[in-house]
Amino acid sequence: MSIYTVPFVINGEERHAENTFDVTSPDTGKVVHQCGIATEKDAVAAVEAAAAASQQWRDTSAAERRDIFLRAAEIMNNRRKELAQYVIDELGAAAAWAEFNINLTIDMYKDVAGRVAAVEGTIPPCAPGTSAMLVKEPYGVVLAMAPWNAPYILGTRSVLFPLAAGCTVVFKGSESSPRTHRSIVSVLNEAGVPKGVINYLVTDPAHAPSVTKSLIANPAVKKINFTGSTAVGKIIAEMAGQHLKPLVLELGGKAPAIVWEDADLDLAAQQCALGAFFFSGQICMSTEKIVVHKKVSEAFQEKLRVTIEQMFPSKGDALVLINARSVDKSKKLIKDAVSKGGVLLNGDVDAEESSKTRLRPIIVSKVTPEMDLYQQESFGPSASLIEVGSEEEALRVANDTEYGLTSAIFTEDLKTAFRIAKGIETGAVHINSMTIHDEMTLPHGGAKASGYGRFNALTGVEEWVRTKIITWKN
């Protein structure tokens, strides 16, 4: 029996590449399917298809687009079992993570369907004898690039908001989740998106630089969105800057959670453990710095240890990461911290697991700025715990990072919470809940090296329209 090969989708038709690569399950180590390797020629074809379909799509009514997105939500729900299995196979994820992705994506389709008609122009006041109107027009062809870790949520939002605004899309999926990302296009095509409006391709790491450069440089591409690491985001931004193309970037994070002296420690322990280790810490919003007031640090640490054992029992299976490199990176950061005086509060960095893609939750206390773990995003199941004695110190530690995506504060005093929240340099602050929080009504994005621009809500739709002024003499 031949193994399935994930195709590209260009102008509504499946296209199979000459060369392929294996997609391997991080959980079992087995090849689950293969995927085509896109070339610059494929990139050109995808952009040409999107450009050819642009006028037709921008001329569709808001009602037509709304109905397509509502059908997509229904289709995704009907195909739930199939779609969940792709996530489980490609990411080694638990069924709960697949369901979470599907549920939030269905909500996204419904929410955006209701916002399509909300993009409006205005008639501003002008000088005597002159009138004007401000109209909002779709950019045109958009290049969307999404990562593997929350594949339905991040993949769908990368294409859905531009589509809602009347743009056509070239969607460059992740080599780690190609079939999952391919199914996003399948759902939209089944829902009635016309040929060429959304085009899909994937390539391998060796060809990614040339293919991405070709896509960005293509004159027909008018705006770009990228979700991924800050390191790659800087490269994308530099390429786009050479062509003066605007971007929406959602990049890495080093999310702090501040546990204050009056916090509900049971709640804080639960939310910090979940925020740090949900989906093995492979979320840009994962809790990476736990900043604890000295007065409650000892009590909190004990509750945190107990909570971690309850949520992720040491006698159960270790957490699965996307590949062995991610495990090695986390271990390297932890070992560096311990060698410089850090203390393991939870976990064993030298533990042997059933595969090289597994690692159990680890907390390191007494972390200082000299340690790599203090500054670098681990993107794995590890977090640092740092004690502070004042609000000023808490804010200094929380902000002492290049990142600024999200954060959390645990306190029973709302005035304290608001005061600290105003001082944290992040795109979101969550009071008495974990750093991981994403819902469709809230604009989502970061500060500093966590990117710029916003997804979600009406703001997320209006990222993909530009204003035009039309004047006339009365």
XYZ file of C-alpha atoms in Angstrom:
474
model
C 0.000 0.000 0.000
C 1.520 3.322 -1.095
C 1.939 6.055 1.496
C -0.155 9.225 1.188
C 1.609 12.339 -0.145
C 0.309 15.773 0.850
C -0.225 17.824 -2.331
C -0.153 21.554 -2.938
C -3.321 23.387 -3.986
C -2.856 25.919 -6.776
C -5.819 27.501 -8.546
C -8.136 25.026 -6.870
C -6.316 21.972 -8.213
C -4.052 19.523 -6.401
C -0.468 19.610 -7.559
C 2.097 16.917 -6.739
C 5.775 17.774 -6.529
C 8.622 15.824 -8.073
C 10.399 15.484 -4.732
C 9.003 14.709 -1.293
C 10.018 14.463 2.352
C 8.807 12.194 5.157
C 6.537 13.477 7.911
C 7.265 11.557 11.102
C 5.149 11.317 14.246
C 7.035 12.694 17.278
C 5.076 10.234 19.422
C 5.733 6.954 17.587
C 8.744 7.836 15.444
C 6.960 6.343 12.431
C 6.436 7.991 9.043
C 2.759 8.978 8.852
C 2.854 10.363 5.304
C 4.980 12.306 2.864
C 4.750 15.855 1.574
C 5.797 17.568 -1.631
C 8.730 19.980 -1.692
C 7.717 23.272 -3.282
C 10.156 25.127 -5.518
C 10.341 28.737 -6.674
C 8.376 27.669 -9.768
C 5.521 26.522 -7.524
C 5.706 29.787 -5.608
C 5.297 31.792 -8.799
C 2.337 29.648 -9.881
C 0.611 30.096 -6.512
C 0.973 33.885 -6.601
C -0.208 34.054 -10.217
C -3.335 32.078 -9.321
C -4.072 34.334 -6.366
C -3.553 37.451 -8.471
C -5.852 36.162 -11.231
C -8.635 35.489 -8.694
C -8.211 38.765 -6.820
C -10.769 40.908 -8.638
C -13.455 38.225 -8.526
C -13.042 37.730 -4.781
C -12.949 41.419 -3.847
C -16.199 41.878 -5.803
C -18.053 39.230 -3.768
C -20.597 40.641 -1.364
C -20.156 40.586 2.382
C -23.132 38.226 2.549
C -21.470 35.750 0.183
C -18.277 35.691 2.233
C -20.268 35.411 5.457
C -22.151 32.391 4.183
C -18.954 30.668 3.027
C -17.380 31.077 6.469
C -20.481 29.783 8.223
C -20.471 26.735 5.936
C -16.780 26.240 6.725
C -17.604 26.129 10.445
C -20.245 23.488 9.802
C -17.943 21.445 7.569
C -15.169 21.535 10.142
C -17.535 20.291 12.802
C -18.768 17.481 10.537
C -15.172 16.447 9.724
C -14.046 16.726 13.347
C -12.775 13.146 13.760
C -10.754 13.223 10.538
C -9.271 16.652 11.237
C -8.325 15.772 14.811
C -6.410 12.714 13.664
C -4.122 14.815 11.464
C -3.042 16.836 14.521
C -2.497 13.701 16.593
C -0.468 12.038 13.833
C 1.716 14.987 12.874
C 2.345 16.596 16.269
C 2.139 13.650 18.635
C -0.518 15.705 20.384
C -3.174 14.505 22.788
C -6.748 14.325 21.519
C -7.633 17.200 23.866
C -5.207 19.531 22.074
C -6.659 18.586 18.701
C -10.207 19.206 19.961
C -9.173 22.540 21.481
C -7.779 23.607 18.112
C -10.891 22.542 16.238
C -13.331 24.145 18.686
C -11.552 27.504 18.712
C -11.267 27.484 14.922
C -14.991 26.832 14.502
C -15.639 29.795 16.800
C -13.252 31.849 14.665
C -15.187 31.109 11.475
C -18.454 32.124 13.115
C -17.011 35.274 14.663
C -15.348 36.464 11.444
C -18.512 35.683 9.453
C -20.292 38.242 11.604
C -17.579 40.874 11.097
C -17.306 40.834 7.302
C -19.868 43.607 6.880
C -18.419 45.722 9.710
C -15.581 47.183 7.625
C -16.874 50.628 6.731
C -15.655 53.870 5.199
C -16.498 57.412 6.305
C -17.420 60.813 4.878
C -15.102 63.266 6.641
C -15.702 67.047 6.803
C -13.827 69.043 4.136
C -13.157 72.619 3.086
C -16.127 74.620 1.717
C -17.056 73.502 -1.783
C -15.290 70.154 -1.443
C -16.544 66.724 -0.445
C -14.676 63.514 0.212
C -15.117 59.960 1.224
C -12.731 57.525 2.803
C -13.036 53.999 1.434
C -11.338 50.834 2.619
C -10.059 48.449 -0.031
C -8.473 45.005 0.235
C -4.709 44.919 -0.220
C -4.845 42.209 -2.890
C -2.658 39.111 -2.700
C -1.527 38.218 0.832
C 1.256 35.823 1.775
C 0.315 33.891 4.939
C 2.831 31.778 6.869
C 1.769 29.801 9.930
C 3.528 27.419 12.345
C 2.754 23.858 13.365
C 2.052 24.141 17.081
C -1.609 25.260 17.035
C -2.125 24.369 13.400
C -5.849 24.949 12.918
C -6.008 28.116 15.012
C -2.878 29.801 13.682
C -3.217 28.461 10.144
C -6.856 29.472 9.789
C -6.414 32.960 11.216
C -3.504 33.581 8.839
C -5.822 33.130 5.847
C -9.302 33.879 7.212
C -8.855 37.528 8.161
C -7.361 38.473 4.756
C -10.123 36.497 3.009
C -12.765 38.315 5.055
C -11.334 41.646 3.920
C -11.525 40.599 0.254
C -7.878 39.583 -0.251
C -6.695 36.410 -1.948
C -4.064 34.275 -0.240
C -0.970 32.192 -0.803
C -0.708 30.006 2.286
C 2.749 28.594 3.042
C 2.180 25.809 5.553
C 4.577 24.191 8.001
C 6.656 21.169 7.065
C 5.805 19.721 10.500
C 2.018 19.839 9.962
C 1.444 19.825 6.182
C -1.643 17.624 6.115
C -3.297 19.561 8.912
C -2.652 22.836 7.118
C -3.757 21.320 3.804
C -7.098 20.460 5.385
C -7.720 24.147 6.166
C -7.711 24.817 2.431
C -9.852 21.732 1.864
C -12.500 23.003 4.300
C -12.610 26.443 2.668
C -12.790 25.037 -0.858
C -15.593 22.699 0.187
C -17.387 25.686 1.722
C -17.364 27.496 -1.621
C -14.197 29.608 -1.827
C -13.569 29.949 -5.593
C -10.519 28.548 -7.386
C -7.357 30.578 -6.917
C -8.621 32.536 -3.932
C -6.593 30.402 -1.525
C -3.482 28.563 -2.694
C -1.349 26.226 -0.612
C 2.217 25.023 -0.704
C 4.850 23.588 1.624
C 8.558 23.065 1.268
C 11.370 21.526 3.270
C 13.933 23.476 5.359
C 16.551 23.294 2.596
C 14.293 25.071 0.077
C 12.461 27.349 2.528
C 14.787 30.386 2.192
C 14.609 30.531 -1.623
C 10.878 29.810 -1.810
C 10.056 32.381 0.892
C 12.275 34.994 -0.725
C 10.561 34.377 -4.064
C 7.106 34.769 -2.530
C 7.963 37.973 -0.680
C 9.713 39.533 -3.678
C 6.853 38.835 -6.083
C 5.316 42.228 -7.012
C 1.789 40.790 -6.852
C 2.143 40.071 -3.101
C 1.007 43.211 -1.279
C 1.087 42.273 2.417
C 2.432 39.440 4.558
C 1.656 37.754 7.858
C 4.009 35.454 9.710
C 3.614 33.619 13.009
C 6.709 31.890 14.331
C 10.016 32.469 16.071
C 11.487 35.924 16.537
C 14.701 34.807 14.809
C 12.858 33.864 11.613
C 10.501 36.837 11.982
C 13.469 39.196 11.783
C 14.566 37.553 8.524
C 11.035 37.835 7.095
C 10.839 41.489 8.156
C 14.190 42.237 6.535
C 13.107 40.596 3.271
C 9.800 42.472 3.319
C 11.549 45.733 4.131
C 13.656 45.442 0.992
C 10.410 45.581 -0.990
C 8.599 48.042 1.335
C 5.865 45.501 2.073
C 3.829 45.754 5.284
C 3.666 42.895 7.765
C 1.724 41.422 10.635
C 4.119 39.487 12.875
C 3.277 37.348 15.900
C 6.566 36.033 17.212
C 8.135 34.450 20.282
C 7.452 35.056 23.949
C 8.911 34.805 27.419
C 5.667 35.218 29.327
C 5.979 36.215 33.007
C 3.421 35.267 35.652
C 3.619 37.440 38.780
C 2.390 35.753 41.969
C 1.811 38.491 44.536
C 1.824 38.265 48.342
C -1.993 38.243 48.590
C -2.548 35.775 45.717
C -4.776 32.726 45.910
C -1.834 30.315 45.873
C -3.889 27.279 44.888
C -5.234 29.124 41.850
C -1.813 30.559 41.007
C -0.145 27.147 41.216
C -2.780 25.570 38.997
C -2.655 28.315 36.376
C 1.149 28.557 36.353
C 1.509 24.784 35.921
C -1.045 24.727 33.124
C 0.380 27.859 31.524
C 3.911 26.453 31.562
C 3.247 22.862 30.467
C 0.052 22.833 28.361
C 0.975 21.168 25.043
C 4.484 20.588 26.428
C 5.158 24.320 26.668
C 5.128 24.618 22.871
C 2.946 27.728 22.790
C 4.213 31.266 22.223
C 2.118 32.383 25.232
C 3.468 29.684 27.582
C 4.477 30.789 31.077
C 8.279 30.896 31.128
C 9.047 33.166 34.126
C 7.215 32.708 37.418
C 7.902 35.838 39.478
C 6.938 35.220 43.127
C 6.806 37.548 46.129
C 9.304 36.412 48.771
C 6.655 36.349 51.514
C 4.732 33.531 49.823
C 7.461 31.875 47.775
C 8.016 28.847 49.996
C 4.305 28.065 50.305
C 3.767 28.638 46.577
C 6.650 26.370 45.588
C 5.204 23.487 47.575
C 1.754 23.972 46.034
C 3.316 24.195 42.583
C 5.171 20.889 43.051
C 1.996 19.151 44.202
C -0.038 20.625 41.339
C 2.488 19.582 38.692
C 2.469 16.022 40.037
C -1.339 15.966 39.914
C -1.527 17.329 36.365
C 1.506 15.548 34.928
C 2.120 12.501 37.176
C 5.681 11.206 37.317
C 4.412 7.651 36.844
C 2.658 8.607 33.608
C 4.102 9.198 30.165
C 6.521 12.081 29.685
C 5.394 15.008 27.533
C 5.954 14.770 23.768
C 7.772 17.550 21.912
C 7.819 18.108 18.158
C 11.339 16.721 17.717
C 14.514 15.731 19.556
C 16.093 19.126 18.834
C 13.465 20.806 20.997
C 14.237 18.449 23.878
C 17.955 19.089 23.480
C 17.408 22.852 23.481
C 15.386 22.719 26.706
C 17.938 20.479 28.399
C 20.783 22.750 27.356
C 19.051 25.800 28.857
C 18.320 23.945 32.100
C 21.831 22.544 32.455
C 23.311 25.986 31.861
C 21.091 27.426 34.611
C 22.013 24.676 37.093
C 25.722 25.084 36.324
C 25.421 28.773 37.271
C 23.592 28.258 40.551
C 20.029 27.415 39.546
C 18.195 24.811 41.623
C 15.846 22.183 40.217
C 12.529 22.665 41.986
C 10.789 20.026 39.896
C 11.947 17.431 37.378
C 15.172 15.714 36.360
C 17.028 17.025 33.327
C 19.042 13.783 33.037
C 16.058 11.421 33.163
C 15.941 8.797 30.408
C 12.578 8.681 28.659
C 11.033 6.228 26.197
C 12.082 8.386 23.234
C 14.306 11.363 22.498
C 11.238 13.504 21.810
C 9.979 13.331 25.416
C 10.672 15.498 28.458
C 8.923 15.914 31.815
C 8.018 19.287 33.360
C 10.973 21.109 34.905
C 11.019 24.182 37.156
C 14.317 25.894 37.986
C 14.506 28.287 40.958
C 17.158 30.874 41.835
C 17.409 31.862 38.177
C 19.502 34.970 37.466
C 20.120 37.165 34.388
C 23.471 35.455 33.721
C 21.649 32.229 32.831
C 20.449 31.572 29.269
C 17.132 30.318 30.668
C 16.445 33.801 32.043
C 16.507 35.416 28.597
C 15.849 32.803 25.921
C 12.472 31.369 24.966
C 12.616 27.658 25.774
C 9.471 26.651 23.841
C 9.417 23.488 25.912
C 8.245 22.165 29.290
C 10.489 24.297 31.489
C 10.063 27.486 33.481
C 12.136 29.582 35.847
C 11.059 30.775 39.303
C 12.397 34.105 40.539
C 11.739 35.700 43.932
C 11.115 39.446 44.324
C 10.291 41.773 47.208
C 8.655 44.810 45.594
C 6.475 45.853 42.677
C 9.406 47.684 41.116
C 11.518 44.532 41.243
C 8.669 42.397 39.875
C 8.217 44.736 36.914
C 11.949 44.877 36.273
C 12.179 41.066 36.110
C 8.988 40.742 34.050
C 10.148 43.323 31.506
C 13.797 42.240 31.416
C 13.433 40.391 28.103
C 13.304 41.244 24.424
C 9.844 39.647 24.231
C 6.457 41.142 25.051
C 3.593 38.895 23.994
C 1.575 38.108 27.126
C 1.728 37.999 30.922
C -0.279 37.176 34.047
C -0.774 38.603 37.548
C -2.150 36.760 40.583
C -3.497 38.983 43.353
C -6.750 39.539 45.252
C -6.365 43.334 45.054
C -7.703 44.735 41.797
C -5.913 48.064 42.282
C -2.614 46.223 42.607
C -3.414 44.167 39.545
C -4.215 47.211 37.402
C -1.163 49.086 38.644
C 1.182 46.218 37.782
C -0.644 45.512 34.505
C -0.011 49.055 33.298
C 3.713 48.591 33.870
C 4.166 45.303 32.029
C 5.389 45.644 28.443
C 3.240 42.991 26.790
C 0.376 42.876 24.306
C -1.896 41.264 26.902
C -2.064 40.944 30.688
C -4.324 38.366 32.338
C -5.390 38.839 35.944
C -5.791 35.630 37.974
C -5.582 33.374 34.925
C -2.753 31.814 32.942
C -0.674 33.553 30.314
C -2.255 31.422 27.560
C -5.435 33.195 26.497
C -6.798 33.653 22.989
C -10.368 34.405 21.981
C -11.849 35.864 18.859
C -13.238 39.052 20.390
C -9.819 40.183 21.657
C -7.138 41.641 19.342
C -4.063 39.448 19.679
C -0.444 40.453 19.207
C 2.711 41.492 20.972
C 5.133 44.258 21.840
C 8.894 44.542 21.416
C 10.414 41.473 19.724
C 7.117 39.590 19.929
C 5.975 41.363 16.791
C 3.504 43.981 15.613
C 0.042 44.151 14.129
C -2.970 42.265 15.433
C -5.066 39.215 14.667
C -8.667 38.670 15.884
C -11.728 40.893 16.282
C -12.486 43.698 13.817
C -8.899 44.904 14.182
C -7.770 41.616 12.653
C -9.963 42.164 9.582
C -8.945 45.791 9.117
C -5.259 44.818 9.014
C -6.010 43.672 5.450
C -7.625 46.800 4.040
C -6.000 50.105 3.194
C -7.663 53.501 3.106
C -8.206 55.559 -0.006
C -9.435 59.152 -0.090
C -11.705 60.235 -2.954
C -12.482 63.945 -3.238
C -14.693 66.025 -5.531
C -15.908 69.571 -5.967
C -19.530 70.156 -5.045
